[in-house]
Amino acid sequence: MIALRSPEETLVLVPHIVGYRPARQLVLCGLDQRVVDASGRRACMGPVVVVDCAAESVGEDHARFIAEVVGHHRVTKAVIVLYCDDLAQVEGTAAARLEHVHAMALQALAPAPDGFLASYAVDGTSFVRVDGSEATVRSLRELDSCQAAAELVYKGSSPLREPPSPEIEAKPEAERDAARGESARAERAERTPQAIAAQLAAVDALLACPDAGRPADRMAHARMCGRVSAALCNPDVRDRVLLYGIDPAVETPLAGVGEEELFSRLAAAAGRAPHIDRIRRVIALLEEVASYRVRGEHAALAAAGYLHWWSCTNSLAAKRVRQAARIDPGYPLAHLLLDVVSSGTMAPWYSALTAG
């Protein structure tokens, strides 16, 4: 856990939490840590909301939305940061609007002895507090020597300069052809217990591959991904992959589990914190499979969306689910998740462990 000695030190944290250095964006960064994942090493911090302000100035809608998020998640500690090109842009009306965002969020803040809400404007070199406190413009370099910055450097954390692309880049045509042929063969296979076991073994092999994105034999890897992509069209396979992703007690995708036991295990997992690193591995596999653009792409995308939602990254969940729905508008899992994500509903394990 990173120790913060003053509200402004949270400005050091924000790019590391978001994962990149924001620009022309309004960021709400909740700092409450209420849940630890199954590994005991990763704390779920948040909520984190990033609003693009490149084409639209901060206004009433932003203030209302930020306040709703703060209230819904019972936030007690947070910072609001407007990243801009120049602090001179945050004067007069613009400053008043940002102060209004702060005031509405403050009203929604849940009471806590150590709670706080601080709001800042930041450009490439300087920052200033914009919530009615001291309005002295200060250099960001002042924060380089703080303890939080030193701890982040020690941990090897390094935010990207630009936000990572949420798009899944398609594989080269030759590799897609190899995957397509294997996908067609897998599609013709009977859905027997033996076939499901073989398909799950292929999933297990991909999960065990340390360099899934850079395999030594690209064509063999493509064929295996094509096989898995077609297999994911079978809910019996897909749901076992999802169970492996969300339930830390499951060691491998379970081929021998019956439908009733599978449903029971999925229901039980709803009350337990997942292993976030495992979920990310399974998401990476599903998105790798989807990059071949063969039969089953929609199932891989929807399953990835489900696991993004389960790991509380709802924005990426929405992206993947919409991609799946564009390919197959009638796909049940995509249709269900669209409603869930659009309503702002969090994963059931998170809601259960943070209730009260």
Short mmCIF file of C-alpha atoms in Angstrom, two decimals:
data_model
loop_
_atom_site.label_atom_id
_atom_site.label_comp_id
_atom_site.label_asym_id
_atom_site.label_seq_id
_atom_site.Cartn_x
_atom_site.Cartn_y
_atom_site.Cartn_z
CA MET A 1 0.00 0.00 0.00
CA ILE A 2 1.28 3.48 -0.90
CA ALA A 3 1.34 5.92 2.01
CA LEU A 4 -0.04 9.40 1.27
CA ARG A 5 1.09 12.24 3.51
CA SER A 6 -0.92 15.03 1.89
CA PRO A 7 -3.82 15.37 -0.58
CA GLU A 8 -1.56 16.66 -3.37
CA GLU A 9 0.49 13.47 -3.26
CA THR A 10 -2.50 11.74 -4.83
CA LEU A 11 -1.54 13.56 -8.04
CA VAL A 12 1.48 11.26 -8.16
CA LEU A 13 -0.80 8.23 -7.85
CA VAL A 14 -3.46 9.06 -10.43
CA PRO A 15 -1.47 8.23 -13.62
CA HIS A 16 -0.36 4.94 -12.05
CA ILE A 17 -3.92 4.00 -11.11
CA VAL A 18 -5.36 5.02 -14.49
CA GLY A 19 -2.41 3.39 -16.26
CA TYR A 20 -1.39 6.37 -18.40
CA ARG A 21 -0.82 10.11 -18.18
CA PRO A 22 -4.20 11.80 -18.72
CA ALA A 23 -4.52 14.85 -20.98
CA ARG A 24 -7.63 16.99 -21.56
CA GLN A 25 -9.56 14.71 -19.27
CA LEU A 26 -11.49 14.96 -16.03
CA VAL A 27 -10.60 12.16 -13.62
CA LEU A 28 -12.36 11.03 -10.48
CA CYS A 29 -10.03 8.73 -8.57
CA GLY A 30 -11.61 7.06 -5.56
CA LEU A 31 -9.03 5.99 -3.00
CA ASP A 32 -11.12 3.66 -0.84
CA GLN A 33 -9.69 0.15 -0.55
CA ARG A 34 -12.42 -2.11 0.79
CA VAL A 35 -11.65 -5.45 -0.84
CA VAL A 36 -8.52 -7.54 -1.36
CA ASP A 37 -8.47 -10.18 -4.09
CA ALA A 38 -7.93 -13.92 -3.56
CA SER A 39 -4.16 -13.59 -3.83
CA GLY A 40 -4.11 -11.23 -0.84
CA ARG A 41 -1.82 -8.89 -2.79
CA ARG A 42 -4.14 -6.80 -4.95
CA ALA A 43 -6.53 -4.31 -3.40
CA CYS A 44 -9.55 -3.11 -5.36
CA MET A 45 -9.32 0.68 -5.35
CA GLY A 46 -11.86 2.99 -6.83
CA PRO A 47 -14.05 3.90 -8.43
CA VAL A 48 -12.02 5.46 -11.24
CA VAL A 49 -13.85 7.55 -13.85
CA VAL A 50 -12.16 9.22 -16.82
CA VAL A 51 -14.17 11.74 -18.85
CA ASP A 52 -12.84 13.05 -22.15
CA CYS A 53 -12.96 16.85 -22.16
CA ALA A 54 -11.14 17.45 -25.45
CA ALA A 55 -14.35 18.29 -27.32
CA GLU A 56 -16.58 19.41 -24.46
CA SER A 57 -15.99 21.70 -21.49
CA VAL A 58 -16.73 20.58 -17.96
CA GLY A 59 -20.37 21.30 -17.20
CA GLU A 60 -23.47 20.43 -15.19
CA ASP A 61 -23.80 16.95 -16.66
CA HIS A 62 -20.25 16.10 -15.58
CA ALA A 63 -20.92 17.41 -12.07
CA ARG A 64 -24.10 15.36 -11.74
CA PHE A 65 -22.46 12.20 -13.10
CA ILE A 66 -19.42 12.45 -10.79
CA ALA A 67 -21.68 13.05 -7.79
CA GLU A 68 -23.82 10.02 -8.69
CA VAL A 69 -20.74 7.79 -8.88
CA VAL A 70 -19.42 9.09 -5.55
CA GLY A 71 -22.76 8.49 -3.85
CA HIS A 72 -23.45 5.11 -5.44
CA HIS A 73 -20.08 3.69 -4.39
CA ARG A 74 -20.11 5.31 -0.93
CA VAL A 75 -16.77 6.99 -1.64
CA THR A 76 -15.06 8.48 1.43
CA LYS A 77 -11.68 9.49 -0.05
CA ALA A 78 -11.09 10.81 -3.55
CA VAL A 79 -9.44 13.34 -5.79
CA ILE A 80 -10.91 15.06 -8.82
CA VAL A 81 -8.35 16.23 -11.36
CA LEU A 82 -8.84 18.23 -14.53
CA TYR A 83 -5.91 17.68 -16.88
CA CYS A 84 -5.52 20.56 -19.31
CA ASP A 85 -2.99 22.06 -21.72
CA ASP A 86 -2.44 25.19 -19.64
CA LEU A 87 -3.64 26.27 -16.20
CA ALA A 88 -4.57 29.62 -17.72
CA GLN A 89 -7.55 27.78 -19.26
CA VAL A 90 -8.91 27.14 -15.76
CA GLU A 91 -9.94 30.66 -14.84
CA GLY A 92 -13.21 32.51 -14.53
CA THR A 93 -16.16 30.43 -15.73
CA ALA A 94 -14.04 27.29 -16.19
CA ALA A 95 -12.80 27.51 -12.60
CA ALA A 96 -16.35 28.04 -11.32
CA ARG A 97 -17.54 24.94 -13.20
CA LEU A 98 -14.79 22.81 -11.72
CA GLU A 99 -15.58 24.13 -8.24
CA HIS A 100 -19.21 23.15 -8.87
CA VAL A 101 -18.13 19.59 -9.74
CA HIS A 102 -16.22 19.52 -6.45
CA ALA A 103 -19.16 20.90 -4.45
CA MET A 104 -21.63 18.34 -5.79
CA ALA A 105 -19.21 15.46 -5.22
CA LEU A 106 -18.54 16.71 -1.69
CA GLN A 107 -22.26 16.61 -0.91
CA ALA A 108 -22.37 12.98 -2.09
CA LEU A 109 -19.23 11.92 -0.18
CA ALA A 110 -19.88 9.29 2.48
CA PRO A 111 -18.86 10.43 5.99
CA ALA A 112 -15.66 8.93 7.42
CA PRO A 113 -13.16 10.07 10.08
CA ASP A 114 -10.30 10.07 7.57
CA GLY A 115 -12.36 11.03 4.52
CA PHE A 116 -11.42 13.83 2.16
CA LEU A 117 -12.09 15.20 -1.30
CA ALA A 118 -9.54 17.39 -3.05
CA SER A 119 -9.83 18.86 -6.54
CA TYR A 120 -7.00 20.04 -8.76
CA ALA A 121 -6.21 21.35 -12.20
CA VAL A 122 -2.99 20.05 -13.74
CA ASP A 123 -1.07 20.90 -16.90
CA GLY A 124 2.26 19.53 -18.11
CA THR A 125 4.36 21.29 -15.48
CA SER A 126 2.17 22.72 -12.72
CA PHE A 127 -0.86 22.12 -10.54
CA VAL A 128 -3.27 24.20 -8.50
CA ARG A 129 -5.99 23.31 -6.04
CA VAL A 130 -9.44 24.42 -7.22
CA ASP A 131 -11.80 23.57 -4.37
CA GLY A 132 -11.68 26.76 -2.36
CA SER A 133 -8.45 25.86 -0.57
CA GLU A 134 -5.09 27.49 -1.23
CA ALA A 135 -4.94 28.47 -4.92
CA THR A 136 -1.16 28.77 -5.27
CA VAL A 137 0.22 27.41 -8.53
CA ARG A 138 2.95 24.89 -7.76
CA SER A 139 5.40 22.88 -9.81
CA LEU A 140 4.76 19.17 -10.31
CA ARG A 141 8.47 18.65 -9.66
CA GLU A 142 7.79 19.36 -5.99
CA LEU A 143 6.07 15.98 -5.85
CA ASP A 144 8.97 14.02 -7.35
CA SER A 145 10.67 13.73 -3.97
CA CYS A 146 7.61 12.68 -1.96
CA GLN A 147 7.46 9.23 -0.39
CA ALA A 148 4.62 8.06 -2.66
CA ALA A 149 6.70 8.83 -5.77
CA ALA A 150 9.69 6.98 -4.33
CA GLU A 151 7.58 3.91 -3.50
CA LEU A 152 6.10 3.80 -7.00
CA VAL A 153 9.56 4.00 -8.56
CA TYR A 154 10.75 1.22 -6.25
CA LYS A 155 7.79 -0.96 -7.28
CA GLY A 156 8.67 -0.42 -10.95
CA SER A 157 5.36 1.25 -11.79
CA SER A 158 5.52 3.31 -14.97
CA PRO A 159 2.35 4.79 -16.52
CA LEU A 160 2.12 4.96 -20.31
CA ARG A 161 2.38 8.31 -22.07
CA GLU A 162 -0.81 7.64 -24.05
CA PRO A 163 -3.92 5.65 -23.11
CA PRO A 164 -3.70 2.05 -24.37
CA SER A 165 -5.91 1.28 -27.34
CA PRO A 166 -8.98 -0.76 -26.40
CA GLU A 167 -9.08 -2.21 -29.91
CA ILE A 168 -8.00 -5.78 -30.62
CA GLU A 169 -5.69 -5.78 -33.61
CA ALA A 170 -6.46 -8.46 -36.21
CA LYS A 171 -3.83 -11.07 -36.93
CA PRO A 172 -2.16 -11.27 -40.38
CA GLU A 173 -4.29 -12.92 -43.07
CA ALA A 174 -2.15 -16.07 -43.32
CA GLU A 175 -2.56 -16.76 -39.60
CA ARG A 176 -6.27 -16.02 -39.81
CA ASP A 177 -6.59 -18.51 -42.66
CA ALA A 178 -4.91 -21.18 -40.54
CA ALA A 179 -7.26 -20.41 -37.65
CA ARG A 180 -10.28 -20.36 -39.97
CA GLY A 181 -9.57 -23.84 -41.28
CA GLU A 182 -9.19 -25.29 -37.79
CA SER A 183 -12.29 -23.43 -36.61
CA ALA A 184 -14.34 -24.98 -39.43
CA ARG A 185 -13.13 -28.46 -38.50
CA ALA A 186 -13.90 -27.88 -34.82
CA GLU A 187 -17.37 -26.61 -35.68
CA ARG A 188 -18.19 -29.91 -37.39
CA ALA A 189 -17.12 -31.97 -34.37
CA GLU A 190 -19.82 -33.55 -32.23
CA ARG A 191 -20.48 -32.06 -28.80
CA THR A 192 -19.56 -35.15 -26.81
CA PRO A 193 -17.96 -35.13 -23.34
CA GLN A 194 -14.75 -36.31 -24.99
CA ALA A 195 -14.84 -33.43 -27.48
CA ILE A 196 -15.44 -30.90 -24.69
CA ALA A 197 -12.52 -32.35 -22.74
CA ALA A 198 -10.26 -31.99 -25.80
CA GLN A 199 -11.41 -28.40 -26.34
CA LEU A 200 -10.76 -27.49 -22.71
CA ALA A 201 -7.33 -29.11 -22.99
CA ALA A 202 -6.60 -26.68 -25.84
CA VAL A 203 -7.70 -23.79 -23.60
CA ASP A 204 -5.43 -25.09 -20.84
CA ALA A 205 -2.51 -25.31 -23.27
CA LEU A 206 -3.01 -21.70 -24.35
CA LEU A 207 -3.21 -20.56 -20.72
CA ALA A 208 0.06 -22.36 -19.99
CA CYS A 209 1.86 -20.68 -22.90
CA PRO A 210 4.09 -17.93 -21.42
CA ASP A 211 4.37 -16.06 -24.75
CA ALA A 212 0.86 -16.42 -26.13
CA GLY A 213 1.19 -13.19 -28.10
CA ARG A 214 4.57 -14.19 -29.61
CA PRO A 215 4.54 -17.97 -30.11
CA ALA A 216 7.48 -19.71 -31.75
CA ASP A 217 5.19 -21.52 -34.20
CA ARG A 218 2.62 -18.93 -35.25
CA MET A 219 0.65 -21.24 -37.52
CA ALA A 220 0.29 -23.95 -34.86
CA HIS A 221 -0.78 -21.27 -32.39
CA ALA A 222 -3.28 -19.90 -34.92
CA ARG A 223 -4.80 -23.35 -35.44
CA MET A 224 -5.16 -23.85 -31.70
CA CYS A 225 -6.82 -20.44 -31.32
CA GLY A 226 -9.19 -21.30 -34.18
CA ARG A 227 -10.12 -24.53 -32.40
CA VAL A 228 -10.77 -22.68 -29.13
CA SER A 229 -12.73 -19.93 -30.88
CA ALA A 230 -15.18 -22.42 -32.36
CA ALA A 231 -15.37 -24.29 -29.05
CA LEU A 232 -16.46 -21.13 -27.22
CA CYS A 233 -19.69 -21.18 -29.25
CA ASN A 234 -20.62 -24.13 -27.05
CA PRO A 235 -21.91 -22.75 -23.71
CA ASP A 236 -20.62 -25.90 -21.99
CA VAL A 237 -17.07 -24.90 -22.94
CA ARG A 238 -17.50 -21.15 -22.51
CA ASP A 239 -19.00 -21.43 -19.03
CA ARG A 240 -16.20 -23.70 -17.83
CA VAL A 241 -13.66 -21.16 -19.06
CA LEU A 242 -15.55 -18.41 -17.22
CA LEU A 243 -15.68 -20.50 -14.04
CA TYR A 244 -11.92 -21.01 -14.21
CA GLY A 245 -11.52 -17.24 -14.60
CA ILE A 246 -13.70 -16.18 -11.69
CA ASP A 247 -13.20 -18.97 -9.14
CA PRO A 248 -9.70 -19.10 -7.61
CA ALA A 249 -10.47 -22.55 -6.16
CA VAL A 250 -10.65 -24.09 -9.65
CA GLU A 251 -7.19 -25.16 -10.80
CA THR A 252 -7.95 -25.96 -14.46
CA PRO A 253 -10.96 -25.58 -16.78
CA LEU A 254 -13.15 -28.42 -15.50
CA ALA A 255 -14.01 -30.96 -18.18
CA GLY A 256 -15.58 -33.51 -15.85
CA VAL A 257 -18.06 -31.23 -14.09
CA GLY A 258 -21.75 -31.80 -14.86
CA GLU A 259 -24.14 -28.98 -15.75
CA GLU A 260 -25.76 -28.85 -12.31
CA GLU A 261 -22.44 -28.72 -10.47
CA LEU A 262 -21.14 -26.12 -12.93
CA PHE A 263 -24.13 -23.88 -12.21
CA SER A 264 -23.65 -24.40 -8.45
CA ARG A 265 -19.98 -23.44 -8.65
CA LEU A 266 -20.73 -20.34 -10.73
CA ALA A 267 -23.30 -19.25 -8.14
CA ALA A 268 -20.90 -19.86 -5.24
CA ALA A 269 -18.16 -17.82 -6.93
CA ALA A 270 -20.44 -14.77 -6.82
CA GLY A 271 -19.68 -14.35 -3.12
CA ARG A 272 -15.88 -14.70 -3.26
CA ALA A 273 -13.17 -12.29 -4.32
CA PRO A 274 -11.47 -13.49 -7.52
CA HIS A 275 -7.77 -13.72 -8.32
CA ILE A 276 -7.29 -10.61 -10.48
CA ASP A 277 -4.08 -11.82 -12.13
CA ARG A 278 -5.83 -15.03 -13.20
CA ILE A 279 -8.78 -13.11 -14.63
CA ARG A 280 -6.37 -10.98 -16.65
CA ARG A 281 -4.67 -14.09 -18.02
CA VAL A 282 -7.99 -15.52 -19.18
CA ILE A 283 -9.04 -12.17 -20.66
CA ALA A 284 -5.74 -12.03 -22.56
CA LEU A 285 -6.40 -15.53 -23.92
CA LEU A 286 -9.95 -14.66 -25.01
CA GLU A 287 -8.85 -11.44 -26.69
CA GLU A 288 -6.00 -13.29 -28.40
CA VAL A 289 -8.53 -15.82 -29.72
CA ALA A 290 -10.83 -13.01 -30.89
CA SER A 291 -7.97 -11.40 -32.85
CA TYR A 292 -8.18 -14.18 -35.47
CA ARG A 293 -11.67 -13.02 -36.49
CA VAL A 294 -13.05 -16.52 -37.06
CA ARG A 295 -16.21 -18.32 -35.99
CA GLY A 296 -16.68 -17.86 -32.27
CA GLU A 297 -15.20 -14.34 -32.20
CA HIS A 298 -18.43 -12.99 -30.71
CA ALA A 299 -18.35 -15.65 -27.96
CA ALA A 300 -14.72 -14.85 -27.11
CA LEU A 301 -15.49 -11.11 -26.97
CA ALA A 302 -18.58 -11.59 -24.79
CA ALA A 303 -16.67 -13.88 -22.43
CA ALA A 304 -13.85 -11.31 -22.23
CA GLY A 305 -16.48 -8.66 -21.50
CA TYR A 306 -17.90 -10.80 -18.71
CA LEU A 307 -14.47 -11.14 -17.08
CA HIS A 308 -13.73 -7.43 -17.49
CA TRP A 309 -17.01 -6.78 -15.67
CA TRP A 310 -16.08 -9.35 -13.01
CA SER A 311 -12.77 -7.56 -12.44
CA CYS A 312 -14.67 -4.23 -12.12
CA THR A 313 -13.34 -2.66 -15.33
CA ASN A 314 -16.81 -1.82 -16.60
CA SER A 315 -15.72 0.49 -19.41
CA LEU A 316 -13.72 -2.28 -21.09
CA ALA A 317 -16.54 -4.72 -20.40
CA ALA A 318 -18.93 -2.44 -22.28
CA LYS A 319 -16.49 -2.17 -25.19
CA ARG A 320 -16.11 -5.93 -25.60
CA VAL A 321 -19.80 -6.66 -25.16
CA ARG A 322 -20.76 -4.09 -27.80
CA GLN A 323 -18.23 -5.61 -30.18
CA ALA A 324 -19.77 -9.04 -29.58
CA ALA A 325 -23.29 -7.69 -30.11
CA ARG A 326 -22.32 -6.11 -33.43
CA ILE A 327 -21.19 -9.52 -34.69
CA ASP A 328 -24.21 -11.41 -33.30
CA PRO A 329 -26.96 -9.08 -32.00
CA GLY A 330 -28.92 -12.05 -30.67
CA TYR A 331 -26.14 -13.62 -28.63
CA PRO A 332 -27.69 -14.13 -25.14
CA LEU A 333 -24.58 -13.42 -23.04
CA ALA A 334 -23.88 -10.18 -24.91
CA HIS A 335 -27.51 -9.09 -24.60
CA LEU A 336 -27.53 -9.78 -20.85
CA LEU A 337 -24.23 -8.02 -20.22
CA LEU A 338 -25.25 -4.95 -22.21
CA ASP A 339 -28.11 -4.40 -19.77
CA VAL A 340 -25.91 -5.07 -16.73
CA VAL A 341 -23.03 -2.82 -17.77
CA SER A 342 -25.29 -0.02 -19.04
CA SER A 343 -27.00 0.14 -15.64
CA GLY A 344 -23.66 0.54 -13.84
CA THR A 345 -24.14 -2.70 -11.91
CA MET A 346 -20.97 -4.02 -10.32
CA ALA A 347 -19.92 -7.67 -10.18
CA PRO A 348 -21.90 -9.54 -7.48
CA TRP A 349 -18.81 -10.54 -5.47
CA TYR A 350 -17.79 -6.87 -5.17
CA SER A 351 -21.30 -5.77 -4.19
CA ALA A 352 -21.53 -8.58 -1.61
CA LEU A 353 -18.17 -7.82 0.00
CA THR A 354 -18.66 -4.05 0.12
CA ALA A 355 -22.28 -4.06 1.30
CA GLY A 356 -23.15 -2.39 4.53
#
